[in-house]
Short mmCIF file of C-alpha atoms in Angstrom, two decimals:
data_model
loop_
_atom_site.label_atom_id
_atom_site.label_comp_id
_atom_site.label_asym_id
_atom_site.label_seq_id
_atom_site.Cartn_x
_atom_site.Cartn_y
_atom_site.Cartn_z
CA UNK A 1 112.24 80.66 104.70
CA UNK A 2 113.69 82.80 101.95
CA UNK A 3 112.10 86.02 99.68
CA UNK A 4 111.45 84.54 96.39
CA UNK A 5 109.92 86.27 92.58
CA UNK A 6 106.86 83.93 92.28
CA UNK A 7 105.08 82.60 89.52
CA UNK A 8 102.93 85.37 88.51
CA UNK A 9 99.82 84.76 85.63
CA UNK A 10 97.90 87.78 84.00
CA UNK A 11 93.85 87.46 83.77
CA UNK A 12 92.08 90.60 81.86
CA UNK A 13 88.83 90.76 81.21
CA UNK A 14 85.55 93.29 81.41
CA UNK A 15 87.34 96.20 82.84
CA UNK A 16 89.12 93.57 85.06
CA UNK A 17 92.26 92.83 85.91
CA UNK A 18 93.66 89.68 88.41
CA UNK A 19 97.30 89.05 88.79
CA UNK A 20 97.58 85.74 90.09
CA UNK A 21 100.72 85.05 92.15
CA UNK A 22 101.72 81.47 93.15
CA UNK A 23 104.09 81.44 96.34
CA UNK A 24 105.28 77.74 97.50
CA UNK A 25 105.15 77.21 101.31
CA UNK A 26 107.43 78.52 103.58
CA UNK A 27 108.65 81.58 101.21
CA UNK A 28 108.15 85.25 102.08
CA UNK A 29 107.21 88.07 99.85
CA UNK A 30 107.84 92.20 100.24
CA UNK A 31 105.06 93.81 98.05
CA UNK A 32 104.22 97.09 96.90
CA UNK A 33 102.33 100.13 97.02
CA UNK A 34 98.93 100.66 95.04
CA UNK A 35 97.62 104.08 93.81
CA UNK A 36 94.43 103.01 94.23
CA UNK A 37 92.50 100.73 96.98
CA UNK A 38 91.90 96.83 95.60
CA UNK A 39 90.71 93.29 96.20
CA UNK A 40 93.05 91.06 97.56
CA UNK A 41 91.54 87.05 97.26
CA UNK A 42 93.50 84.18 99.11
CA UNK A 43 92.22 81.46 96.96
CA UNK A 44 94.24 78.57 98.53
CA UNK A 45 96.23 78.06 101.73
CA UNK A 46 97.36 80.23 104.39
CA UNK A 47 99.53 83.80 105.51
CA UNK A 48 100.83 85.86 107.52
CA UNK A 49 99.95 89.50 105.85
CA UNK A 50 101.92 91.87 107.53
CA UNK A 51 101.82 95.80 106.72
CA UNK A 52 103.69 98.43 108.82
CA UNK A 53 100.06 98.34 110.66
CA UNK A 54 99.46 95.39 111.54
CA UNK A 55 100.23 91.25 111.12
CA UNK A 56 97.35 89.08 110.86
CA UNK A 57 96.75 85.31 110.01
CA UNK A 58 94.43 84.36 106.79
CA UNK A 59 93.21 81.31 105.51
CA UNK A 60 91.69 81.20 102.16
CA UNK A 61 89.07 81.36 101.22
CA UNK A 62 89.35 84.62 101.96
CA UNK A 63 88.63 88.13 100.31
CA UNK A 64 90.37 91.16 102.10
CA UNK A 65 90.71 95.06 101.18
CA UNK A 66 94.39 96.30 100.63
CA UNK A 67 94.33 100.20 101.31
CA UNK A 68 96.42 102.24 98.72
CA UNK A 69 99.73 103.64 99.89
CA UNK A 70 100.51 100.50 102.18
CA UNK A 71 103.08 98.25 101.58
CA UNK A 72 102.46 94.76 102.38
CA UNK A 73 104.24 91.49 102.62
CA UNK A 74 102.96 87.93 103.21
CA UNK A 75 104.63 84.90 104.50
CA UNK A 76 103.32 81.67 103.01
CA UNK A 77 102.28 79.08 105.56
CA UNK A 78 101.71 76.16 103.03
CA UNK A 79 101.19 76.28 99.22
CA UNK A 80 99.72 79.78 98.48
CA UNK A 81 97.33 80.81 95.33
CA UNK A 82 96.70 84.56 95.91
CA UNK A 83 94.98 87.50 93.73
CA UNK A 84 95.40 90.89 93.55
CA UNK A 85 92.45 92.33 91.90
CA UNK A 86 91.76 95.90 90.02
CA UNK A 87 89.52 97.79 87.70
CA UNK A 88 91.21 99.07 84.67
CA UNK A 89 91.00 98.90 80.84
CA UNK A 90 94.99 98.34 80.84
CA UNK A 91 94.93 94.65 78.81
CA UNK A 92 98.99 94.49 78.63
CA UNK A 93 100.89 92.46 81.18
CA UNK A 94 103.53 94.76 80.38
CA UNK A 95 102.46 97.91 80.59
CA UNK A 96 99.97 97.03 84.25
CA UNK A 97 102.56 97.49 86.77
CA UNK A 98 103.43 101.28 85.75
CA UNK A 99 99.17 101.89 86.02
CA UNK A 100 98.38 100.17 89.38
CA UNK A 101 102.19 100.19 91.30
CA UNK A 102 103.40 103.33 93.33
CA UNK A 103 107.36 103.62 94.26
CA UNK A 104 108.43 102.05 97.18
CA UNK A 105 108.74 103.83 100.63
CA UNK A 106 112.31 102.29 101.66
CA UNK A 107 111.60 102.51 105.39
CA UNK A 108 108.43 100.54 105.40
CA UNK A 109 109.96 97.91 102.75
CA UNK A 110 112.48 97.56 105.71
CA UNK A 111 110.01 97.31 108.22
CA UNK A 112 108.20 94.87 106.40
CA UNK A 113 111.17 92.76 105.67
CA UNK A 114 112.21 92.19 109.08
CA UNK A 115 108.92 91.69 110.59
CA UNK A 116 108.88 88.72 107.97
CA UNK A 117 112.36 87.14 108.87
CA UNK A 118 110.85 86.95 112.55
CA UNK A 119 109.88 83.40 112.93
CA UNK A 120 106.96 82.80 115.02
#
């Protein structure tokens, strides 16, 4: 397994915004903080979502909660389609990230790193 940048595709629309994030099998991916709370939709395949809380399995289709302020990470089991969902007006891929993205806690990114080179 290795960290990887993923494919990532924009979706806007009605106040909406999806960032779509494709993640091949057996890859592993530190996220970041939110300022606010959002969807989270597994669409296909299956994780490991890990958070300095907690590690838990999920197999799409699946629709979970991710808390603002918690950094996250997922390990892909197979082929992984995954999106991050939030309510904004923001329609510019470039300008998104600076609206919905919080700076990284270092300590937790480190946490969550190891927990993911762990192999199970």
């Amino acid at each position: 397994m290795s960290f990887i940048d993923p494919e990532i595709k924009h979706h806007f629309g009605g106040g909406v915004y999806a960032k779509e994030t494709i993640i091949p099998a057996g890859n592993w991916l530190v996220q970041h903080i939110h300022h606010f709370d959002h969807l989270s939709i597994l669409a296909q395949g299956s994780v490991e979502l890990i958070t300095e809380e907690t590690t838990v399995k999920i197999t799409a289709p699946a629709c979970i909660t991710l808390r603002a302020g918690i950094h996250h990470g997922v390990r892909s089991l197979t082929d992984v389609i995954w999106y991050c969902v939030h309510a904004t007006d923001c329609v510019d891929e470039t300008e998104i990230d600076s609206l919905i993205i919080a700076p990284a806690i270092m300590h937790q990114v480190k946490t969550i790193a190891q927990a993911l080179r762990k192999e199970n």
